[in-house]
Amino acid sequence: MADTIISYLLETVGDLLKQEITTLLGAKNDIKDLASQLDVINAFLRDSEGKRDENQVVRELMRQIRDVAQEAEDVIEDFMLDAEKQRRKNVFRKIFHSPNQVANLHSVAEKTREINKTITNIYNNFQLYGISMNVGGESSDPAHPSLKASEAVQRRRRDVEKDIVGRRDEVGNITTKLITGSAKLDFVSIIGMGGLGKTTIAKQIYDDENISKHFDCRGWVFVSEEYDTRQVVLGLVKSVMPERAPEALEQKTEGELKVMLYDHLRFQSYLVVLDDIWKPELWDEISQCFPLPEGKKCSRIMITSRNKKVADRVCPDSDLALRPLEYPDDWDLFSKKVFRGQPPCHPIIEELGREIVKKCKGLPLSIVVMAGILAGEKSVNKWERTRDSVNPILAEDKISTAILALSYHDLRREVKPCFLYFAAFPEDFEVPARQLIRLWVGEGLIQKSRERTMEDVAEDYLENLIDRSLVQAEKFRMDGGVKTCRIHDMLRELCIAEAAEENFLASQKEVNPSTSSTSNPRRLSVQCNVPNFILRNSSKLKYVRSIQSFDRGYTSRVAKMHWKAVSEGKLLRVLDFGSVRVEEVPDEAGDLLNLRYLKINAPSLRQFPSSLLSLRSLRTLDMRSTKLSNVPKEIYKMQNLQHLFLSGAVKFPKPSSNPSDLEWSLQTLSTVAPGQGIATIIENGVFASMKRLGLCDSSKEADWRLLSDLHKLQNLESLKIASKIDNSIILTNMKSSWFPASLIKVTLRCTKLDSTQFEIFGKLPNLRILKICNTWSNLMFRGESFPKLQVLYMASVTVESWELMEGASPGLEHLMFDNCGFSCELPHKALADLAYLKDIRAKRPYGSLKDSLEILKHMVDLGKCSIVILP
């Protein structure tokens, strides 16, 4: 990880050298020397990629390089932060420096000279131990193709993930047992060592169409080794009752949640999956949540575990013991991932592949991870090196560990820290992909690109980790992108070990962590009482770069004294207070001038904190869990802001200066009230970089005339139009010319849509996703309208008429209804004639919709298009 730090440092040093010469008085030459030294070391690190674990001496020298790089980073960022403070005091640009500034310059010069001496000593040690420092240019290893993966490849590889090779008998037997049998509460368990695919099999069964139709209610929760009973029950309540507001559920006690779960399941047939149980005691703590079925309804509980004692406690004599894959199933799984349905490109590669598969000893996780290393690889030398990297005499658990470590070391340099970042998340935590990307960017882990945004580059990194099977895509967005992801617990253990080794990140599960450790990790994942941890460890926060909170108690409160303690970490880039309740945001928050990412959960906050306006380096500000009514004019001074998340109909200010003079590269703004302030900004083209915009009104006085200027947002991809006034009529006199051609997704909530208004959206040339919620509508699909529409989603919509003409929405693939009712029939023939329609899903349909769907079942080819009706 030293190479990543140095790469970031070189960029920071470059920025520093761009300052005025007077600013660098007394330190310029030393900093230039440091930049030159770091450049040589960075080149060496690139050249020695993959060779660092061969020698303990090399490992120790790498540790020294990391430490000196981090020290240099601290010195430089410290200086730049002090310089920024001076600038704001209007002292920085004076010809003569203040005494404080002179002292700072003298200090940075001295510290830089000391660092240069340390680097010289490291050079001498390299020579002493005969380690070459000769460096060449950046290697063009064919093992690392471009990270930009095409959409077609992504989809093809994800389809492979859904195919469970060699487990079809087990899947069939469990599915049959769940559906058939007595009308009572019954149990099934899947038992086996880590990496055998227990969760994958359970997920395949859980998502099966026959299963979803058989049970009235389904719920899934990940348990993990270090479980919290309340969190397990809360997870189940959220899963079986997704319509309940999460904020309200968080406030309930464990007992209240148990009663709620019991009452909800009592009169339904249900399937509950308890995934990854480690301790049999958990069942004793939650068994009373699951009522015995009444009448003829049957219910089932399925568990996965590594521990047979768990199965014996919960469901004796009802377990499936998974075994490693045997030939040819192991080879089939490997070849599908590596060759993607094509024959091997060379007989030698096929022979090497079979040898590699044997070394995996039938463990599916090891097989797919090894396949991720070699997918698309045509170099025989690379295949031979990979085969020779794993010792065949190791035990199964050691083999798996060695293969996972190999897959990590094979990653590109720039992707490695992004993978290690998963050590920050609790076991089995479902990570929102876009939030993860914004965190990576805020941490400084993403390389800049002239052609693309850092968010786009980060998304490629995530896709690369998924393609290599190091990260699992858990849920997908409607456009096919990754919505949430998670990491296998064995890979998480690898992340934790490597992150600790590199001093990259530490998970703190105790308020008073062990004092025996001498390391000072750059990033903290606090998984205990966050406020108490901050107060007791404030002295250790000085050089910490990020603090993330995972306080599972949801009762902790962050007050002024905690902000004061956090402000000791003046170099913080990321501060996530999403899992704790923030009581106030005092002046001390404004001292965190280096902050790039801030998320706060402050449900009682009604006024925008003035202290946050000082944070000019912020890229992401997430205040969705607040009750703000407006944003001050000073927000326009935060010119680095890329993503601003607000809640409800927040009034946006009209700028005091000429709007055309503003330089703002905001990409996300959601949600704000339509009014004069936001209208002025849009009209003057300030939001040229805007990709996602959410608008919401809360009164009949809202001014929606701004819609006519949305065409000026030529990069806009996602638009949400919502109203808090039921069945509000806001889209009057609308024209297709109002909207930019770049729009891919449109969400309409609580807005009446007549056929004329609906037709307007049909003229958008690139619209792929249309969501309509909480309203009534007349649907009109004229010929050649909606040319690229792939997803039509309706929730709580009453449809009065639907006309689907020939040639309309030719590429529609997914049609979804949630709690919708029709006073008309579906356009049966027109839907049946759609060539690319893959699935129609209806949850809780009413009116004529349910009967209309039954009719449609007899008209479509169910082999090509599935129709699922859920209660």
Short mmCIF file of C-alpha atoms in Angstrom, two decimals, residues 438 641-645 665-670 689-694:
data_model
loop_
_atom_site.label_atom_id
_atom_site.label_comp_id
_atom_site.label_asym_id
_atom_site.label_seq_id
_atom_site.Cartn_x
_atom_site.Cartn_y
_atom_site.Cartn_z
CA ARG A 438 -18.31 8.11 -3.07
CA LEU A 641 -19.23 19.75 -3.84
CA GLN A 642 -20.22 16.92 -6.19
CA HIS A 643 -23.10 15.21 -4.37
CA LEU A 644 -25.63 16.94 -2.11
CA PHE A 645 -28.33 14.80 -0.53
CA SER A 665 -19.56 20.90 -10.77
CA LEU A 666 -22.42 19.37 -8.79
CA GLN A 667 -23.40 15.93 -10.14
CA THR A 668 -26.16 14.96 -7.70
CA LEU A 669 -28.81 17.14 -6.06
CA SER A 670 -31.73 15.45 -4.35
CA SER A 689 -22.32 18.59 -14.81
CA MET A 690 -25.60 17.53 -13.18
CA LYS A 691 -26.38 13.81 -13.63
CA ARG A 692 -29.08 13.17 -11.02
CA LEU A 693 -31.72 15.70 -9.93
CA GLY A 694 -34.61 15.23 -7.51
#
